Structure formats: C-alpha cells, structure tokens
Short mmCIF file of C-alpha atoms in Angstrom, two decimals:
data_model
loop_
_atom_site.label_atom_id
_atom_site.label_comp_id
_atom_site.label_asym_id
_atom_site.label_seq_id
_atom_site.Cartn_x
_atom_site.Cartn_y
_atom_site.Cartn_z
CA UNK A 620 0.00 0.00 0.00
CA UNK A 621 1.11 3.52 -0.86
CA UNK A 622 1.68 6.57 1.34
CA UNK A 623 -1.39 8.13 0.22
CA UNK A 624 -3.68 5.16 0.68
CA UNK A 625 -1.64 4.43 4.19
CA UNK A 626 -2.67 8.35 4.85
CA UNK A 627 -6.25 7.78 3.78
CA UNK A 628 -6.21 4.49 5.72
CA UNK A 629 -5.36 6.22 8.86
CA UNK A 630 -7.71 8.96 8.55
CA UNK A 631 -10.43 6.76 8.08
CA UNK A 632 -9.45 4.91 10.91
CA UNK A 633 -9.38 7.63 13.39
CA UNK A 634 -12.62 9.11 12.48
CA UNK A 635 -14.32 5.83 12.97
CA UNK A 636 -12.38 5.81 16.46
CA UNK A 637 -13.63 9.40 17.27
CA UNK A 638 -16.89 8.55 16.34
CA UNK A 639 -16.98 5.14 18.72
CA UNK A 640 -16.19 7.54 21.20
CA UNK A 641 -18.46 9.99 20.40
CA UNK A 642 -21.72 7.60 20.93
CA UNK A 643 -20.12 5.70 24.33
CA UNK A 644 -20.23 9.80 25.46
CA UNK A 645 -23.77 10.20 23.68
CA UNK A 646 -25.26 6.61 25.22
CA UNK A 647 -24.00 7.63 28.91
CA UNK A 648 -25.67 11.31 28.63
CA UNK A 649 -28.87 10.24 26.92
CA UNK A 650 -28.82 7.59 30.30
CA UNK A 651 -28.34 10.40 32.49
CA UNK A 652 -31.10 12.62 31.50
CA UNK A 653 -33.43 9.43 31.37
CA UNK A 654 -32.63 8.81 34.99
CA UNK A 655 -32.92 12.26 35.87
CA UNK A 656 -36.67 12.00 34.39
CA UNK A 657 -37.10 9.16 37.19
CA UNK A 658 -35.55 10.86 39.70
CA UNK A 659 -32.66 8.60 40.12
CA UNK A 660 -29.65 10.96 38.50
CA UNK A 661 -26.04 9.77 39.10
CA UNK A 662 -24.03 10.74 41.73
CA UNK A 663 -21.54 13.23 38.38
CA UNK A 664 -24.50 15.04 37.66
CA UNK A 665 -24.57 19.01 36.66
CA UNK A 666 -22.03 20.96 39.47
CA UNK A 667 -25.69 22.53 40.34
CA UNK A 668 -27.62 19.80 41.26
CA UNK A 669 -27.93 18.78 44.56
CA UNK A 670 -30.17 14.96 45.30
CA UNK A 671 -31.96 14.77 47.88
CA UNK A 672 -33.28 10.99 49.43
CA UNK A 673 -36.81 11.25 50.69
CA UNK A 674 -39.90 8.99 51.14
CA UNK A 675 -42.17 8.76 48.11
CA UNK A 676 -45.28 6.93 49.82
CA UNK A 677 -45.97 9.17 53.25
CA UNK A 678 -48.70 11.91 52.75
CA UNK A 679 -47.23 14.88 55.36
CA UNK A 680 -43.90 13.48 55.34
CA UNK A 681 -42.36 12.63 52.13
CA UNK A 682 -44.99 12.03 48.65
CA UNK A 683 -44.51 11.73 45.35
CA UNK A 684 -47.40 12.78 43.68
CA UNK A 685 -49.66 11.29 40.59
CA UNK A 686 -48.17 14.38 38.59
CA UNK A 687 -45.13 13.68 39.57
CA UNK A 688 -44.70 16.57 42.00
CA UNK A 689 -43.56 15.83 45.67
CA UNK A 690 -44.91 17.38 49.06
CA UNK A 691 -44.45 16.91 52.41
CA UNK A 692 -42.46 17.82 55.87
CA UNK A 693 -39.63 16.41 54.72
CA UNK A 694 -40.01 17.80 51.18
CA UNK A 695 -40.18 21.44 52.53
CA UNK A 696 -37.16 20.71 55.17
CA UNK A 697 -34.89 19.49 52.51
CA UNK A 698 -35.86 22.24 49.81
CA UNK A 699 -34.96 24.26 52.31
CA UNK A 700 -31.85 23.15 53.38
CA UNK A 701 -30.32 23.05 49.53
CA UNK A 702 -31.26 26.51 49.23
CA UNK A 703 -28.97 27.38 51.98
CA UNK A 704 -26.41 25.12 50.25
CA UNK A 705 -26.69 27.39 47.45
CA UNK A 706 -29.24 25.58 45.13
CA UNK A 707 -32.32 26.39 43.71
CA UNK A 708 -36.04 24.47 44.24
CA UNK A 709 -35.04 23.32 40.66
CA UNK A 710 -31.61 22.00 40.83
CA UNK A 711 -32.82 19.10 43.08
CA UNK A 712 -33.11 15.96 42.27
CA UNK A 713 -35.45 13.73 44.33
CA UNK A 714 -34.91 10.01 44.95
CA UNK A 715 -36.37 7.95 46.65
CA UNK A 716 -35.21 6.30 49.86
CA UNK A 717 -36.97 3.18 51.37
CA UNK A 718 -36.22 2.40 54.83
CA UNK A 719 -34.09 -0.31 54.19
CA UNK A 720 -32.00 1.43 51.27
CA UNK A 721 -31.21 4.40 53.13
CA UNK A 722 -27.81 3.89 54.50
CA UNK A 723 -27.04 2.05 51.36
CA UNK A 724 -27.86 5.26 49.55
CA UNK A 725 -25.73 6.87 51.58
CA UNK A 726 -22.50 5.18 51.73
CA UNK A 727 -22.54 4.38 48.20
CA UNK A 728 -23.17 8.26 47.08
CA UNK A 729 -25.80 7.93 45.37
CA UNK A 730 -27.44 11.12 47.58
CA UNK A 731 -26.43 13.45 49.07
CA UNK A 732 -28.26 13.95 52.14
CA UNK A 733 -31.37 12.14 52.89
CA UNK A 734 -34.78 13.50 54.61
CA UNK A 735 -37.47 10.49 55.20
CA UNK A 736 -38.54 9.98 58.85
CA UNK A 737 -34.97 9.37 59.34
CA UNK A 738 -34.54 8.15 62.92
CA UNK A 739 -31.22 8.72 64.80
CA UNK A 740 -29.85 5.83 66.87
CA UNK A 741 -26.90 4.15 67.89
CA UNK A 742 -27.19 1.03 65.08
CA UNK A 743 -27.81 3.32 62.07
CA UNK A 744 -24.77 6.04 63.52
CA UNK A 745 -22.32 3.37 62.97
CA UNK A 746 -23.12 3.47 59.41
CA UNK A 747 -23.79 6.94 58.48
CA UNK A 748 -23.96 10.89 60.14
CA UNK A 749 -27.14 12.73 60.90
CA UNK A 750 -27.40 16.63 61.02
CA UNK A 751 -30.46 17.44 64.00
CA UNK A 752 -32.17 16.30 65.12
CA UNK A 753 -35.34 18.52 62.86
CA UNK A 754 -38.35 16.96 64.42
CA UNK A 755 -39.14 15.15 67.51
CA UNK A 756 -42.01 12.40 66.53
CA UNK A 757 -43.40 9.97 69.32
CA UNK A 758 -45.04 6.30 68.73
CA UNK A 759 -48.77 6.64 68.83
CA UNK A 760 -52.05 5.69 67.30
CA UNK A 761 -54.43 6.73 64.84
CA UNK A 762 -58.25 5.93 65.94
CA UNK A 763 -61.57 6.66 64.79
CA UNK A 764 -62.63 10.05 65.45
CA UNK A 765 -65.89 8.78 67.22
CA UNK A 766 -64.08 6.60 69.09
CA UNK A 767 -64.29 6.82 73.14
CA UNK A 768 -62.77 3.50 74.35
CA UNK A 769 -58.93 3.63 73.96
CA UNK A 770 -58.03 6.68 76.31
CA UNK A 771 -54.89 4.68 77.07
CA UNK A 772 -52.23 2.49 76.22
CA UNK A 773 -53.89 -0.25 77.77
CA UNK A 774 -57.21 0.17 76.10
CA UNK A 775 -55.44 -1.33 73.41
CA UNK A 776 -55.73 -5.05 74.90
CA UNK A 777 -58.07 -6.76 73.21
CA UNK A 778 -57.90 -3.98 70.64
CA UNK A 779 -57.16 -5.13 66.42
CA UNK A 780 -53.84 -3.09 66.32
CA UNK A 781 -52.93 -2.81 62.64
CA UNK A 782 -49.17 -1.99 61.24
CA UNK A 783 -47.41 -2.32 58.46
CA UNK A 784 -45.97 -5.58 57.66
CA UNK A 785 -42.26 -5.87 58.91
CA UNK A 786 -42.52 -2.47 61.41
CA UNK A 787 -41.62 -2.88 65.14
CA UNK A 788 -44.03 -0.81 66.13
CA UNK A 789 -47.42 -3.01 66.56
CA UNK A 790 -45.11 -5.68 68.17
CA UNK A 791 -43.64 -3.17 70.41
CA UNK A 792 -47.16 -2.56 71.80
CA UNK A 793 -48.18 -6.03 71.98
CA UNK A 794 -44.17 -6.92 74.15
CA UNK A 795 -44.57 -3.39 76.34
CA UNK A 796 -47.58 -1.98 76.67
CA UNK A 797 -50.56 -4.13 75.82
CA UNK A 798 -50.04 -7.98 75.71
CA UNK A 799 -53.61 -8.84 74.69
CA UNK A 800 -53.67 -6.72 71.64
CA UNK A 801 -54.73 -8.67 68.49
CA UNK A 802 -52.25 -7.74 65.91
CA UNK A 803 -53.22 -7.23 62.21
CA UNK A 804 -49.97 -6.84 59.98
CA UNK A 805 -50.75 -5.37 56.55
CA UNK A 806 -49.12 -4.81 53.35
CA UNK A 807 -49.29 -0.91 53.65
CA UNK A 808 -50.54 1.81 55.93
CA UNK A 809 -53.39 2.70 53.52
CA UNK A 810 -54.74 -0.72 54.00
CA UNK A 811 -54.61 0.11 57.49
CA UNK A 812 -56.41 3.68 56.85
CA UNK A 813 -58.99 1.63 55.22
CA UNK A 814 -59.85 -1.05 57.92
CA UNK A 815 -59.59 1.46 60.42
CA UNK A 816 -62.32 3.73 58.58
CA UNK A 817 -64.29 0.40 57.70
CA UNK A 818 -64.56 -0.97 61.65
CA UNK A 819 -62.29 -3.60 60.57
CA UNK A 820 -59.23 -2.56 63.13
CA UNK A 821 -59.54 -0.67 65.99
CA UNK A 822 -56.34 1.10 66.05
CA UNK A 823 -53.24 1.82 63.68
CA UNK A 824 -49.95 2.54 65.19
CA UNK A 825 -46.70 4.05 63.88
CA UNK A 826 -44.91 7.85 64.51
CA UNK A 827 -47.14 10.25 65.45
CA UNK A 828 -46.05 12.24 62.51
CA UNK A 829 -46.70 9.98 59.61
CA UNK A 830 -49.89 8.88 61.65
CA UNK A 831 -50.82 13.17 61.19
CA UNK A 832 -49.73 12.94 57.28
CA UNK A 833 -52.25 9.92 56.45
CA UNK A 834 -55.45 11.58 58.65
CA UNK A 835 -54.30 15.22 57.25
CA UNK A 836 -55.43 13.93 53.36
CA UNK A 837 -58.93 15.38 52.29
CA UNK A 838 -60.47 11.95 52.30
CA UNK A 839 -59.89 11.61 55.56
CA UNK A 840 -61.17 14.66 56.87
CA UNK A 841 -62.30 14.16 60.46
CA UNK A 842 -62.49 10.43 60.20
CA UNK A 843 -59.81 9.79 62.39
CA UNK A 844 -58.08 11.30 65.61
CA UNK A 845 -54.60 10.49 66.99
CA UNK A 846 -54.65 9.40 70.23
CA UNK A 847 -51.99 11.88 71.89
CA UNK A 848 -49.63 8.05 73.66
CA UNK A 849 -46.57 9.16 72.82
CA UNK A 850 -44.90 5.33 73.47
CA UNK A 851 -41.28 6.39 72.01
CA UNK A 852 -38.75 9.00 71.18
CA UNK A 853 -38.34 9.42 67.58
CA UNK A 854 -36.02 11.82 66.97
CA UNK A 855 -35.83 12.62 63.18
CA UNK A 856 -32.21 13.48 61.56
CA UNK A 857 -30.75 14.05 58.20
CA UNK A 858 -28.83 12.03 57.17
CA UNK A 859 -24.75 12.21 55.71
CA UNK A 860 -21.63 10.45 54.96
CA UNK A 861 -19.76 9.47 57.66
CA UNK A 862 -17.39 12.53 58.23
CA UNK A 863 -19.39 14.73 55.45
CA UNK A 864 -19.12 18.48 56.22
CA UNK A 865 -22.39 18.88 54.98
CA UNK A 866 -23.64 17.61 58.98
CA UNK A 867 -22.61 20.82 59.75
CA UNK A 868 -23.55 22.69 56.84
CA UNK A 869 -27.02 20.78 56.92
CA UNK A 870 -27.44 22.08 61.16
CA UNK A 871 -26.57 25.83 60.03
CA UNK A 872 -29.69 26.27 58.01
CA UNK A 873 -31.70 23.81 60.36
CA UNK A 874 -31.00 26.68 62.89
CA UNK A 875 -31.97 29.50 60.42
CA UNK A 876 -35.04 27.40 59.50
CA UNK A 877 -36.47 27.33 63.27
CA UNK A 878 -35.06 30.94 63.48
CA UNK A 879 -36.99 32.67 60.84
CA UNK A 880 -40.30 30.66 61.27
CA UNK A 881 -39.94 28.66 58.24
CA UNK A 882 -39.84 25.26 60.07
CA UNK A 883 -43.35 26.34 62.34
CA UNK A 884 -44.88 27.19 58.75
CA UNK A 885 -44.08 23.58 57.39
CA UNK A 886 -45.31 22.03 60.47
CA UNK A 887 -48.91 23.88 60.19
CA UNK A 888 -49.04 23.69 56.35
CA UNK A 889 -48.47 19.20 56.45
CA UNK A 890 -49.59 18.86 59.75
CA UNK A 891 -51.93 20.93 60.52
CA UNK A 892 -55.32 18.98 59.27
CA UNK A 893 -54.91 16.45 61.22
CA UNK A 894 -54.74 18.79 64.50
CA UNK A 895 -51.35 17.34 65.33
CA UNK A 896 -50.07 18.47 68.76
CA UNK A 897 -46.01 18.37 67.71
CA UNK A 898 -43.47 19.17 69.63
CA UNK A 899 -41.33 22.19 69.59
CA UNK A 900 -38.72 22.42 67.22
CA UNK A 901 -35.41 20.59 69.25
CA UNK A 902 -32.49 21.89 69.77
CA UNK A 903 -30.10 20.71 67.48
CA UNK A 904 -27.34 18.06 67.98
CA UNK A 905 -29.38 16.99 71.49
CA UNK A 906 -30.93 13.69 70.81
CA UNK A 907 -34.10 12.64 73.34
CA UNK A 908 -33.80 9.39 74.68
#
C-alpha cells in the first residue's frame, strides 16, 4: 500500500475511532437525562444539582405525587436546606429512599443527604452521620374520630392493632404496653387507613407524625383522631456520609429554619389537618432518649 492510501487508511481509521467515542459519550448522557426524568440521577450530575433521598409513599412526610410533584415535611425541610447550600427548588433531584435502602444510599453516594422519617440511633450512627435532630415524633395511634374506648395504652388489649408488615411498632405494643392486643400486619398503611375507617381494626400505630400525614389527606377529613400516647422517642435526623461536612452545613440552616419561622410554617401547612399536637422544634445536635 502507498503513502497516500496508508494516509487515507489512517484517517479513516481515526474518524471511525472518534466517532466510537463519540456515541459511548452520547449513550451515557442520553442515560443520564433518562434517569434524571425518574428521579434517580447519578451521583456526576450538573455541578448545580444537589439529590436529595426522601420517602415517596408518606402523605405529610415525604410524597410523590400522581403528577409527579412531591410534598411533604420532609419535602419542605430538605428544599430548604439546599437553598442554603446554594441551590435552587429546581436544581434538586429527588430520589427515593426506602427504609431499608437508606444507608445504602448513603455510603454508596448515590445522595447526598437524605430526609425520610430518618430516625437517629446508635445502630444506624455506625453506618452513616445525621445533622439534628429537625423533628421530635413519638409512637402513637391513629383511631376513629368517634371513638371513646382507647383513652390509654392499655385500652389497646383486646384492641385489632394494625401496622405495616415488617414495622416494630405493633409488636412493640403487643411486648410493652398491651399484651392482649390482636395484631393485624398489613401490606401498607393505607390498608390500614382503610380497615380502620371500615370498623375492621380498631387502632393503627406508627410515629405520630406519619400517623398526622395519612389523617391530614382530604379523604380523611375528620375520620380519624390520633390518640396523643406518645410510646417512644423518635427523633428525626438528616442524614450524611460518615465525616461529610455537609452535617454541619445541613445544622446551620436547620438553625436559620427554626429561626426565621420557616420550620413552624411547614409544620402547620403538612400537619396541621390532622390537628397534630407536635413538639417544639429541638435543639439541634441533642438527641431525646
């Protein structure tokens, strides 16, 4: 082969090389945006986005909505929070973080902060840091409005306590508090909502706060009442890397949220329906036991 054709050759060869390249750099952008339409963008997204983990399945808390909007306590804590890290509503990203995926999420990067009735304890602060505590929720349960004959834990003997399947929180009543209780495990708390409202159970039990979100929906309007027990500490953080300066980044604007009345305004507006008696903001970095 000549020079020329060796030339030509070459030339040929490279372009076909550039353009290889070209669509491997086309294939993982096009997969980037499509996950970003999901909500699950990866962790070398645009410098201005910021994601955010939340719950995508508690009204009050943490919802995503049919039109793909999202609302919630959580929702308005953590918009709040990345604008004091500099970002706007729209450079957020929300994914969403089941219970057990959270410190998963976390530790792998795939967030970076999660806000979804995060609990702080000892177990999960092995794993993972937690800026707060923002919220101080309590283990209660949600009743029927009309309904006169649980004043007290121990009403609930005898009682059809419903949870979800897999939560602590029904079995924690029936080991503690009321040993008789006839417990009804679920698939979800809506099922719950629904054999509450039907006479089916008697009484459904998880934090106070998600309890507020479900009875708070329009559906539900005074239908239900909570029942005021408060059986446990539930002290709600956000979640971080271990050794992330965003903890203290992330307690900053918790500080100037509580501060400026922003954090009393989210508790009325996702609360506030269901006539829930919350406590006051807590202090951060103090953790009730």
């Amino acid at each position: 082969m000549n020079a020329t054709r060796t030339g030509r050759a070459t030339v040929r060869t490279g372009r076909a090389t550039v353009a290889v390249a070209a669509a491997v750099v086309l294939s993982f952008t096009s997969a980037g945006f499509a996950n970003g339409a999901t909500g699950a963008v990866p962790r070398d997204h645009g410098e201005d986005e910021i994601t955010v983990g939340i719950k995508y399945d508690q009204p009050g808390i943490g919802l995503k909505t049919p039109d793909g909007t999202y609302t919630g306590f959580d929702v308005d804590v953590a918009t709040y929070i990345a604008k004091e890290l500099g970002h706007d509503p729209s450079d957020i990203v929300w994914k969403e973080a089941k219970s057990a995926d959270r410190e998963t999420l976390l530790q792998r990067g795939d967030v970076d902060f999660i806000a979804a009735s995060y609990s702080i304890n000892d177990e999960r602060a092995k794993k993972v840091d937690f800026a707060g505590p923002y919220l101080l929720a309590h283990q209660d349960v949600l009743i029927r409005a009309d309904d006169d004959s649980i004043k007290q834990p121990s009403d609930l003997n005898n009682k059809k306590l419903c949870s979800v399947t897999g939560s602590t929180s029904a079995q924690n009543v029936k080991d503690k508090i009321a040993p008789d209780a006839q417990l009804q495990e679920y698939g979800g708390y809506s099922e719950c909502l629904t054999g509450l409202e039907n006479g089916v159970i008697d009484a459904l039990t998880t934090d106070d706060s998600i309890l507020a979100g479900y009875a708070a929906q329009s559906q539900f309007k005074d239908k239900f009442k909570l029942a005021g027990f408060k059986m446990s500490n539930e002290n709600y953080g956000i979640g971080v890397q271990k050794g992330s300066e965003l903890k203290a980044k992330i307690n900053t604007a918790l500080e100037k949220m509580v501060a400026d009345g922003s954090w009393d305004a989210a508790v009325k507006k996702n609360f506030g329906p269901a006539n829930y008696q919350n406590e006051p903001a807590p202090e951060i970095g103090v953790v009730v036991k």
